[in-house]
XYZ file of N, CA and C in Angstrom:
537
model
N -39.356 15.337 73.489
C -39.101 16.843 73.914
C -37.639 17.264 73.519
N -37.556 17.761 72.455
C -36.184 18.268 72.089
C -35.787 19.559 72.929
N -34.732 19.710 73.272
C -34.283 20.886 73.978
C -34.456 20.918 75.356
N -34.980 19.853 75.883
C -35.289 19.708 77.431
C -33.950 19.047 77.942
N -33.562 19.696 78.889
C -32.422 19.430 79.566
C -32.925 18.970 81.063
N -32.346 17.823 81.406
C -32.654 17.100 82.771
C -32.188 18.236 83.843
N -32.889 18.279 84.919
C -32.411 19.333 86.023
C -31.320 18.591 86.735
N -30.379 19.331 87.202
C -29.234 18.862 87.968
C -29.616 18.616 89.435
N -29.204 17.617 89.908
C -29.492 17.265 91.278
C -28.701 18.097 92.214
N -29.020 18.444 93.416
C -28.301 19.098 94.298
C -26.780 18.617 94.376
N -26.695 17.349 94.350
C -25.263 16.727 94.481
C -24.422 17.031 93.368
N -24.985 17.023 92.084
C -24.305 17.394 90.864
C -23.851 18.729 90.907
N -24.795 19.714 91.377
C -24.501 21.020 91.588
C -23.391 21.342 92.510
N -23.312 20.610 93.638
C -22.239 20.796 94.772
C -20.936 20.357 94.241
N -21.051 19.206 93.383
C -19.755 18.593 92.857
C -19.158 19.680 91.785
N -20.055 20.310 91.027
C -19.503 21.187 90.035
C -18.977 22.313 90.742
N -19.641 23.002 91.760
C -19.158 24.066 92.252
C -17.849 23.778 93.234
N -17.709 22.691 93.807
C -16.417 22.206 94.447
C -15.351 22.244 93.334
N -15.659 21.458 92.085
C -14.552 21.495 91.043
C -14.213 22.945 90.586
N -15.220 23.828 90.510
C -14.737 25.221 89.993
C -14.003 25.998 91.013
N -14.447 25.753 92.367
C -13.597 26.325 93.480
C -12.206 25.959 93.670
N -12.046 24.570 93.311
C -10.841 24.028 93.265
C -9.817 24.596 92.160
N -10.418 24.725 91.094
C -9.615 25.260 89.945
C -9.301 26.695 90.180
N -10.254 27.506 90.514
C -10.080 28.948 90.824
C -9.038 29.127 91.860
N -9.047 28.215 93.016
C -8.188 28.515 94.092
C -6.789 28.201 93.622
N -6.667 27.191 92.775
C -5.295 26.870 92.214
C -4.686 27.948 91.306
N -5.488 28.711 90.582
C -5.054 29.752 89.946
C -4.605 31.067 90.632
N -5.317 31.099 91.919
C -4.981 32.296 92.819
C -3.468 32.304 93.235
N -2.808 31.146 93.353
C -1.532 31.051 94.057
C -0.484 31.597 92.907
N -0.579 31.241 91.738
C 0.405 31.751 90.667
C 0.136 33.329 90.586
N -0.975 33.723 90.573
C -1.201 35.265 90.397
C -0.616 35.898 91.686
N -0.730 35.342 92.875
C -0.168 35.997 93.985
C 1.261 36.000 93.895
N 1.856 34.873 93.561
C 3.244 34.893 93.379
C 3.754 35.858 92.320
N 3.022 35.998 91.192
C 3.467 37.098 90.327
C 3.187 38.402 90.755
N 2.145 38.546 91.488
C 1.972 39.926 92.147
C 3.234 40.283 93.040
N 3.552 39.351 93.814
C 4.776 39.580 94.666
C 6.090 39.945 93.859
N 6.162 39.208 92.722
C 7.377 39.501 92.010
C 7.360 40.880 91.158
N 6.215 41.311 90.710
C 6.147 42.650 90.284
C 6.351 43.703 91.421
N 5.977 43.544 92.644
C 6.274 44.348 93.732
C 7.688 44.486 93.893
N 8.336 43.347 93.819
C 9.882 43.321 94.084
C 10.520 44.055 92.837
N 10.051 43.725 91.804
C 10.483 44.626 90.619
C 10.402 46.059 90.650
N 9.275 46.387 91.167
C 8.909 47.930 91.254
C 10.104 48.428 92.312
N 10.370 47.750 93.349
C 11.444 48.172 94.343
C 12.773 48.305 93.674
N 13.071 47.349 92.938
C 14.261 47.407 92.019
C 14.471 48.734 91.218
N 13.362 48.889 90.435
C 13.274 50.039 89.502
C 13.358 51.372 90.364
N 12.687 51.362 91.436
C 12.899 52.620 92.308
C 14.171 52.786 92.644
N 14.850 51.809 93.165
C 16.303 52.058 93.486
C 17.208 52.420 92.368
N 16.966 51.781 91.128
C 17.753 52.272 89.968
C 17.370 53.647 89.657
N 16.247 54.194 89.957
C 15.854 55.584 89.643
C 16.528 56.422 90.557
N 16.705 56.237 91.908
C 17.163 57.158 92.861
C 18.609 56.947 93.317
N 19.032 55.717 93.155
C 20.474 55.264 93.870
C 21.540 56.072 93.076
N 22.511 56.466 93.989
C 23.847 57.155 93.304
C 24.641 56.018 92.592
N 24.350 54.755 92.970
C 25.124 53.655 92.398
C 24.572 53.174 91.074
N 23.608 53.713 90.636
C 23.033 53.289 89.415
C 24.189 53.559 88.090
N 24.943 54.455 88.085
C 26.007 54.586 86.973
C 26.943 53.364 87.097
N 27.348 53.005 88.240
C 28.234 51.811 88.553
C 27.508 50.610 88.132
N 26.265 50.427 88.467
C 25.477 49.339 87.996
C 25.330 49.177 86.496
N 25.120 50.269 85.954
C 25.040 50.249 84.391
C 26.353 49.982 83.862
N 27.485 50.457 84.184
C 28.756 50.180 83.768
C 29.224 48.776 83.812
N 28.913 48.169 85.075
C 29.046 46.817 85.119
C 28.178 45.883 84.249
N 27.012 46.230 84.276
C 26.081 45.517 83.168
C 26.565 45.664 81.802
N 27.078 46.897 81.415
C 27.481 47.063 80.015
C 28.771 46.384 79.857
N 29.643 46.283 80.750
C 31.017 45.663 80.644
C 30.681 44.059 80.605
N 29.784 43.510 81.250
C 29.475 42.174 81.414
C 28.988 41.682 79.891
N 27.932 42.606 79.605
C 27.059 42.040 78.459
C 27.646 42.627 76.978
N 28.116 43.831 76.929
C 28.377 44.317 75.615
C 29.842 44.314 75.359
N 30.524 45.067 76.247
C 31.890 45.247 75.807
C 32.810 45.030 77.012
N 33.129 43.769 77.226
C 33.834 43.334 78.425
C 35.314 43.821 78.424
N 35.868 44.073 77.252
C 37.348 44.395 77.227
C 37.647 45.768 76.744
N 36.699 46.611 76.464
C 36.846 47.985 75.881
C 36.410 48.950 76.903
N 37.024 50.186 76.900
C 36.599 51.212 77.812
C 35.305 51.936 77.255
N 34.687 51.375 76.396
C 33.514 51.928 75.769
C 32.421 52.280 76.866
N 32.125 51.203 77.702
C 31.172 51.431 78.733
C 31.359 52.614 79.833
N 32.559 52.885 80.139
C 32.979 53.810 80.883
C 32.630 55.191 80.326
N 33.105 55.342 79.191
C 32.819 56.739 78.713
C 31.252 57.041 78.182
N 30.592 55.935 78.040
C 29.085 55.926 77.783
C 28.359 56.632 78.895
N 28.658 56.301 80.074
C 27.919 56.722 81.125
C 28.323 57.836 82.117
N 29.509 58.218 81.579
C 30.120 59.342 82.510
C 30.250 60.646 81.646
N 29.697 61.774 82.172
C 29.485 62.917 81.399
C 30.789 63.739 82.089
N 30.719 65.017 81.423
C 31.755 65.941 82.015
C 31.449 66.298 83.634
N 32.310 66.935 84.155
C 32.298 67.189 85.588
C 31.030 67.874 85.951
N 30.286 67.466 86.918
C 29.079 68.092 87.413
C 27.918 67.906 86.544
N 27.962 67.169 85.318
C 26.807 66.858 84.445
C 26.442 65.323 84.550
N 25.275 65.136 84.188
C 24.844 63.656 84.159
C 24.760 63.259 82.721
N 25.127 62.087 82.418
C 25.059 61.485 81.081
C 23.535 61.549 80.622
N 23.258 61.879 79.424
C 21.982 61.634 78.832
C 21.398 60.353 78.908
N 22.278 59.369 78.792
C 21.909 57.960 78.778
C 21.508 57.514 80.279
N 22.127 58.042 81.203
C 21.893 57.831 82.595
C 20.368 58.501 82.876
N 20.222 59.600 82.320
C 19.030 60.339 82.618
C 17.812 59.463 81.896
N 18.226 59.074 80.692
C 17.119 58.187 79.993
C 16.769 56.719 80.809
N 17.947 56.212 81.404
C 17.572 54.938 82.138
C 16.808 55.241 83.398
N 17.121 56.251 83.974
C 16.442 56.657 85.200
C 14.943 56.982 84.931
N 14.733 57.656 83.867
C 13.381 58.044 83.485
C 12.689 56.713 83.089
N 13.185 55.810 82.452
C 12.609 54.560 82.196
C 12.354 53.799 83.310
N 13.284 53.635 84.262
C 13.089 53.038 85.437
C 11.878 53.557 86.245
N 11.866 54.934 86.261
C 10.727 55.580 86.924
C 9.270 55.303 86.319
N 9.242 55.080 84.955
C 8.070 54.784 84.275
C 7.853 53.161 84.700
N 8.868 52.356 84.739
C 8.624 50.901 85.170
C 8.133 50.854 86.469
N 8.392 51.613 87.495
C 7.848 51.567 88.795
C 6.303 51.622 88.705
N 5.647 52.498 87.938
C 4.279 52.491 87.922
C 3.786 51.361 87.101
N 4.420 50.874 86.043
C 3.916 49.797 85.224
C 3.940 48.359 86.199
N 5.045 48.278 86.930
C 5.119 47.110 87.869
C 4.161 47.223 88.927
N 3.928 48.389 89.434
C 2.874 48.506 90.570
C 1.516 48.150 89.904
N 1.195 48.678 88.664
C -0.089 48.314 88.059
C -0.248 46.893 87.893
N 0.720 46.291 87.414
C 0.591 44.850 87.179
C 0.472 44.103 88.477
N 1.212 44.488 89.648
C 1.059 43.990 90.965
C -0.407 44.153 91.473
N -0.874 45.111 91.393
C -2.354 45.360 91.969
C -3.346 44.672 91.118
N -3.120 44.526 89.817
C -4.038 43.719 89.066
C -3.977 42.209 89.332
N -2.866 41.835 89.463
C -2.682 40.369 89.783
C -3.131 40.099 91.202
N -2.711 40.964 92.093
C -3.154 40.742 93.530
C -4.882 40.643 93.413
N -5.413 41.581 92.934
C -6.926 41.546 92.930
C -7.429 40.337 92.225
N -6.894 40.107 91.129
C -7.359 38.745 90.552
C -7.025 37.437 91.527
N -5.894 37.457 92.132
C -5.790 36.483 93.043
C -6.689 36.481 94.197
N -7.107 37.669 94.736
C -8.062 37.692 95.663
C -9.332 37.365 95.173
N -9.725 37.536 94.072
C -11.080 37.076 93.450
C -11.057 35.760 93.285
N -9.995 35.169 93.025
C -10.086 33.655 92.635
C -9.886 32.765 94.025
N -9.501 33.374 95.061
C -9.266 32.702 96.261
C -10.308 32.722 97.177
N -10.444 31.685 98.085
C -11.535 31.582 99.279
C -11.052 32.565 100.283
N -9.660 32.670 100.482
C -9.135 33.371 101.586
C -8.221 34.404 101.192
N -8.571 35.593 101.600
C -7.697 36.708 101.294
C -6.255 36.731 102.058
N -6.359 36.035 103.092
C -5.112 35.962 104.082
C -4.141 35.104 103.386
N -4.695 33.990 102.684
C -3.609 33.020 102.037
C -2.969 33.861 100.752
N -3.727 34.578 100.018
C -3.247 35.292 98.927
C -2.306 36.370 99.425
N -2.517 37.127 100.571
C -1.635 38.105 101.169
C -0.415 37.389 101.685
N -0.449 36.192 102.249
C 0.770 35.475 102.537
C 1.576 35.150 101.682
N 1.142 34.607 100.510
C 1.815 34.044 99.328
C 2.508 35.395 98.614
N 1.760 36.419 98.565
C 2.250 37.747 97.939
C 3.391 38.181 98.723
N 3.222 38.293 99.907
C 4.262 38.998 100.970
C 5.361 37.977 101.004
N 5.187 36.722 101.090
C 6.558 35.987 101.020
C 7.221 35.924 99.819
N 6.561 35.923 98.541
C 7.224 36.028 97.409
C 7.892 37.375 97.304
N 7.412 38.380 97.689
C 7.875 39.822 97.569
C 9.126 39.926 98.624
N 9.044 39.438 99.809
C 10.193 39.574 100.653
C 11.394 38.695 99.949
N 11.013 37.471 99.754
C 12.233 36.500 99.220
C 12.903 37.086 97.930
N 12.062 37.588 96.967
C 12.480 38.026 95.690
C 13.188 39.506 95.870
N 12.761 40.292 96.805
C 13.582 41.404 96.993
C 14.932 41.366 97.613
N 14.920 40.287 98.494
C 16.205 39.895 99.095
C 17.265 39.451 98.090
N 16.792 38.544 97.073
C 17.646 37.905 96.169
C 17.939 39.070 95.223
N 17.123 39.726 94.750
C 17.490 40.745 93.794
C 18.563 41.910 94.324
N 18.078 42.376 95.620
C 19.083 43.321 96.248
C 20.414 42.749 96.494
N 20.516 41.482 96.705
C 21.849 40.734 96.757
C 22.573 40.712 95.312
N 21.846 40.303 94.425
C 22.386 39.952 93.147
C 22.652 41.209 92.380
N 21.926 42.228 92.403
C 22.031 43.436 91.748
C 22.763 44.556 92.271
N 22.776 44.697 93.475
C 23.159 45.790 94.407
C 24.280 45.367 95.465
N 24.528 44.228 95.577
C 25.464 43.580 96.525
C 25.050 43.985 97.889
N 23.644 43.964 98.243
C 23.200 44.280 99.579
C 23.482 43.045 100.491
N 23.936 43.293 101.800
C 24.034 42.241 102.705
C 22.742 41.580 102.914
N 22.793 40.295 103.202
C 21.604 39.611 103.616
C 22.017 39.009 105.030
N 21.792 39.901 106.037
C 22.357 39.361 107.442
C 21.139 38.422 107.926
N 21.513 37.496 108.773
C 20.744 36.462 109.510
C 19.602 37.288 110.192
N 19.880 38.414 110.662
C 18.691 39.159 111.368
C 17.758 39.406 110.358
N 18.096 39.847 109.310
C 16.943 40.216 108.158
C 16.035 38.863 107.873
N 16.795 37.692 107.603
C 16.045 36.500 107.323
C 15.116 36.100 108.548
N 15.759 36.390 109.723
C 14.951 35.968 110.938
C 13.641 36.837 111.010
N 13.871 38.146 110.852
C 12.515 39.142 110.864
C 11.511 38.776 109.750
N 12.098 38.505 108.480
C 11.305 38.168 107.394
C 10.420 36.783 107.763
N 11.255 35.942 108.238
C 10.606 34.663 108.690
C 9.461 34.841 109.611
N 9.729 35.674 110.649
C 8.640 35.947 111.667
C 7.453 36.652 110.896
N 7.624 37.418 109.988
C 6.525 38.045 109.412
C 5.688 36.870 108.723
N 6.337 36.228 107.877
C 5.728 35.127 107.172
C 5.044 34.165 107.945
N 5.637 33.723 109.139
C 5.052 32.819 109.971
C 3.741 33.290 110.606
N 4.019 34.509 111.141
C 2.739 35.250 111.630
C 1.563 35.447 110.605
N 1.997 35.767 109.240
C 0.855 35.803 108.305
C 0.268 34.443 108.080
N 1.126 33.219 108.059
C 0.569 31.910 107.852
C -0.454 31.519 108.993
N -0.099 31.812 110.235
C -0.934 31.641 111.416
C -2.169 32.479 111.335
N -2.198 33.685 110.920
C -3.517 34.375 110.629
C -4.258 33.815 109.642
N -3.642 33.442 108.450
C -4.153 32.744 107.403
C -4.831 31.386 107.744
N -4.191 30.665 108.497
C -4.668 29.333 108.947
C -5.911 29.524 109.799
N -5.841 30.402 110.654
C -6.898 30.786 111.532
C -8.203 31.234 110.700
N -7.909 32.141 109.780
C -9.117 32.562 108.941
C -9.692 31.491 108.090
N -8.875 30.619 107.472
C -9.455 29.493 106.747
C -10.099 28.413 107.745
N -9.640 28.375 108.946
C -10.223 27.352 109.789
C -11.636 28.005 110.182
N -11.754 29.227 110.480
C -12.899 29.902 110.809
C -13.982 29.749 109.654
N -13.463 29.890 108.501
C -14.389 29.639 107.293
C -14.896 28.336 107.179
N -14.052 27.332 107.378
C -14.639 25.952 107.505
C -15.447 25.748 108.590
N -15.391 26.121 109.769
C -16.194 26.067 110.768
C -17.621 26.748 110.581
N -17.524 27.857 109.830
C -18.824 28.531 109.609
C -19.590 27.686 108.497
N -18.987 27.048 107.641
C -19.636 26.249 106.549
C -20.297 25.100 107.140
N -19.656 24.520 108.222
C -20.286 23.270 108.946
C -21.626 23.569 109.567
N -21.669 24.788 110.071
C -22.685 25.300 110.835
C -23.924 25.511 109.897
């Protein structure tokens, strides 16, 4: 009998499902971390679009990367009194567009992570934690924002609460499977 395939036993089917669930769950975590990263980047681009310190940030970046010893960067971003430099307008417009691109990437990755994971709470916890932490680090590094102990305490409480909800949800799911 050519072309005849033996039928899989229920144990083999369960083993194959468990292996596919294990690999799909492990790919959910990197997708959730990337989703949180893109959410943090969207907030950075929103700040660059609207913040009055954007010109200072651009001058610092230009002085650091392009022309550290020349006044070229100062004249590049400063226009006449009461006017905005065309370069600053272009940078702000680009950042405005990047807000939408980062949000689209974040939602795409978050949805993929949800589809690959057994627990939506786990994906949400990982996404939120990576977003909180990266937002704090980027705010400190790019905008010299202070990171008070109170902020870290509040973010930790949010993450701990989310982990507790997640562990309760996964525990309920395991309990339902046993029944």
